Short mmCIF file of C-alpha atoms in Angstrom, two decimals:
data_model
loop_
_atom_site.label_atom_id
_atom_site.label_comp_id
_atom_site.label_asym_id
_atom_site.label_seq_id
_atom_site.Cartn_x
_atom_site.Cartn_y
_atom_site.Cartn_z
CA MET U 67 29.79 16.39 15.56
CA ALA U 68 27.43 18.20 17.91
CA ALA U 69 23.92 19.16 16.88
CA GLN U 70 24.86 22.85 16.61
CA ASP U 71 27.79 21.97 14.31
CA VAL U 72 25.47 20.66 11.56
CA ALA U 73 25.00 24.17 10.13
CA GLY U 74 28.76 24.71 10.03
CA VAL U 75 29.29 21.42 8.22
CA LYS U 76 26.62 22.41 5.69
CA LYS U 77 28.27 25.78 5.02
CA ASN U 78 31.70 24.17 4.67
CA ALA U 79 30.31 21.58 2.23
CA GLY U 80 28.83 24.41 0.17
CA ARG U 81 32.16 26.22 0.00
CA GLN U 82 33.90 23.03 -1.10
CA ARG U 83 31.11 22.29 -3.63
CA CYS U 84 30.29 18.97 -1.97
CA LEU U 85 26.91 17.33 -2.26
CA ILE U 86 25.59 16.33 1.16
CA VAL U 87 24.25 12.77 1.32
CA PHE U 88 22.67 11.45 4.50
CA VAL U 89 23.23 7.68 4.81
CA ASP U 90 21.62 5.08 7.06
CA GLU U 91 20.81 1.37 7.18
CA SER U 92 17.74 -0.51 8.31
CA GLY U 93 16.50 -4.06 8.56
CA LEU U 94 13.37 -5.49 6.96
CA SER U 95 11.70 -8.74 7.87
CA THR U 96 9.06 -11.02 6.40
CA LYS U 97 7.34 -10.82 9.78
CA PRO U 98 4.80 -8.04 9.21
CA THR U 99 4.82 -4.73 11.01
CA ARG U 100 1.31 -4.32 12.28
CA ALA U 101 -0.35 -0.99 11.68
CA ARG U 102 -3.82 0.36 12.16
CA THR U 103 -6.07 -0.50 9.24
CA TRP U 104 -9.75 -0.56 8.38
CA ALA U 105 -12.39 -3.21 7.81
CA PRO U 106 -16.17 -3.29 7.49
CA ARG U 107 -17.90 -2.76 10.83
CA GLY U 108 -17.97 -5.95 12.87
CA GLN U 109 -15.29 -7.72 10.80
CA THR U 110 -11.92 -7.60 12.53
CA PRO U 111 -9.07 -7.67 9.98
CA LEU U 112 -6.78 -10.70 10.36
CA LEU U 113 -3.14 -11.01 9.38
CA LEU U 114 -2.34 -14.64 8.66
CA GLU U 115 1.43 -14.87 8.68
CA SER U 116 3.73 -17.83 8.13
CA PHE U 117 6.01 -16.94 11.08
CA ASN U 118 9.09 -16.90 8.85
CA TRP U 119 11.83 -14.59 9.98
CA LYS U 120 13.71 -14.09 6.74
CA SER U 121 15.36 -10.71 6.70
CA LEU U 122 16.82 -8.18 4.35
CA SER U 123 18.81 -5.07 5.04
CA VAL U 124 18.62 -1.84 3.16
CA ILE U 125 21.17 0.96 2.96
CA GLY U 126 20.10 4.31 1.63
CA GLY U 127 21.39 7.76 0.95
CA LEU U 128 19.31 10.92 0.65
CA SER U 129 20.64 13.98 -1.14
CA LEU U 130 18.80 17.20 -1.87
CA ARG U 131 17.04 15.80 -4.94
CA ARG U 132 17.41 12.01 -4.94
CA PHE U 133 17.17 8.90 -2.80
CA TYR U 134 19.64 6.08 -3.50
CA PHE U 135 19.35 2.64 -1.93
CA GLN U 136 20.47 -0.97 -2.13
CA ILE U 137 18.87 -4.08 -0.66
CA HIS U 138 21.02 -6.93 0.70
CA LYS U 139 20.32 -10.33 2.21
CA GLY U 140 21.32 -10.52 5.86
CA SER U 141 22.90 -7.63 7.69
CA ILE U 142 24.90 -4.72 6.29
CA LYS U 143 28.64 -5.09 6.79
CA SER U 144 31.66 -3.01 5.77
CA ALA U 145 31.77 -4.56 2.28
CA GLN U 146 28.18 -3.48 1.58
CA VAL U 147 28.86 0.04 2.88
CA ILE U 148 31.86 0.34 0.54
CA GLU U 149 29.78 -1.03 -2.35
CA PHE U 150 27.12 1.59 -1.62
CA ILE U 151 29.67 4.42 -1.56
CA LYS U 152 31.00 3.19 -4.92
CA HIS U 153 27.41 3.19 -6.16
CA LEU U 154 27.05 6.82 -5.05
CA LEU U 155 30.30 7.80 -6.76
CA ARG U 156 29.13 6.25 -10.05
CA HIS U 157 25.93 8.31 -9.98
CA LEU U 158 27.21 11.53 -8.44
CA LYS U 159 30.00 13.19 -10.38
CA ARG U 160 30.72 15.73 -7.63
CA ARG U 161 32.54 15.44 -4.34
CA ILE U 162 30.23 14.12 -1.64
CA LEU U 163 29.97 14.63 2.08
CA ILE U 164 28.39 11.63 3.78
CA ILE U 165 26.64 12.34 7.05
CA TRP U 166 25.78 9.24 9.06
CA ASP U 167 25.54 7.92 12.59
CA GLY U 168 28.40 6.46 14.61
CA ALA U 169 27.63 2.82 13.81
CA ALA U 170 30.59 0.45 14.05
CA ILE U 171 30.48 -0.36 10.33
CA HIS U 172 30.92 3.34 9.51
CA ARG U 173 34.02 3.45 11.72
CA SER U 174 35.53 0.16 10.50
CA LYS U 175 39.08 0.06 9.15
CA GLU U 176 37.87 -1.07 5.72
CA VAL U 177 35.39 1.80 5.33
CA ARG U 178 37.86 4.40 6.60
CA ALA U 179 40.55 3.06 4.25
CA TYR U 180 38.19 3.17 1.29
CA ILE U 181 37.12 6.75 2.05
CA ALA U 182 40.79 7.73 2.33
CA SER U 183 41.50 6.05 -1.02
CA THR U 184 39.01 8.36 -2.77
CA ARG U 185 41.50 11.23 -2.27
CA GLY U 186 39.00 13.70 -0.94
CA ARG U 187 36.16 12.87 -3.31
CA VAL U 188 34.30 11.39 -0.33
CA GLN U 189 34.27 12.92 3.12
CA ALA U 190 32.35 11.61 6.10
CA GLU U 191 30.96 13.28 9.22
CA ARG U 192 29.19 11.60 12.10
CA LEU U 193 25.98 12.76 13.67
CA PRO U 194 25.88 13.21 17.44
CA PRO U 195 25.08 10.06 19.41
CA TYR U 196 21.43 9.32 20.11
CA ALA U 197 20.18 11.87 17.56
CA PRO U 198 18.36 9.93 14.85
CA GLU U 199 16.04 12.90 14.32
CA LEU U 200 18.93 14.70 12.58
CA ASN U 201 19.14 12.06 9.84
CA PRO U 202 16.26 12.40 7.33
CA VAL U 203 16.83 8.82 6.09
CA GLU U 204 15.46 7.60 9.44
CA TYR U 205 12.13 9.19 8.48
CA MET U 206 12.20 7.35 5.13
CA TRP U 207 12.62 4.01 6.93
CA ALA U 208 9.85 4.87 9.40
CA HIS U 209 7.48 5.72 6.55
CA LEU U 210 8.40 2.56 4.65
CA LYS U 211 7.75 0.33 7.65
CA SER U 212 4.63 2.02 8.99
CA HIS U 213 2.88 2.81 5.70
CA GLU U 214 4.28 1.17 2.57
CA ILE U 215 4.88 -2.35 3.88
CA ALA U 216 2.79 -2.28 7.06
CA ASN U 217 0.55 -5.35 7.38
CA LEU U 218 2.31 -6.91 4.38
CA ILE U 219 2.19 -10.70 4.47
CA VAL U 220 4.98 -12.38 2.50
CA THR U 221 6.71 -15.73 2.85
CA GLU U 222 9.91 -15.08 0.91
CA ALA U 223 12.49 -12.33 1.18
CA TRP U 224 12.30 -11.57 -2.56
CA GLU U 225 8.62 -10.67 -2.15
CA LEU U 226 9.56 -8.23 0.61
CA SER U 227 12.28 -6.78 -1.64
CA PHE U 228 9.75 -6.33 -4.45
CA GLU U 229 7.29 -4.51 -2.20
CA ALA U 230 9.95 -2.33 -0.52
CA THR U 231 11.10 -0.89 -3.84
#
């Protein structure tokens, strides 16, 4: 899908009464993202980290009115993408149009087979390559990492999960 085709996809989804859901994945780590902060004059703030590199992955979908997400240990694979789509179908009673990037897990045989098995209840469109600015979920991840969990010092992945929600 080219950038100029996004409007056409939106109109077509409206005619078919589909709810558009933008989907994306991101990784989170116990290693803190450093961000600018404040401290009393003359007292440099210090981040004392444990140098653990435990990671979590998060998959999220943004519709017009809601944000849906799941957190997983390790990386997101086809099984987690399918689980997330099932999660969306449980909460959204309408047909949905998923708009996501061209990641390999979105193009996997398992994901394509599952989408086909929904008999048109789920449709998927890919964004143009190298165009993350077209996916609003990317902005959610950027805000999470640079504001909500910036400078967060944790030693365990569950603590990161707690703070990310």
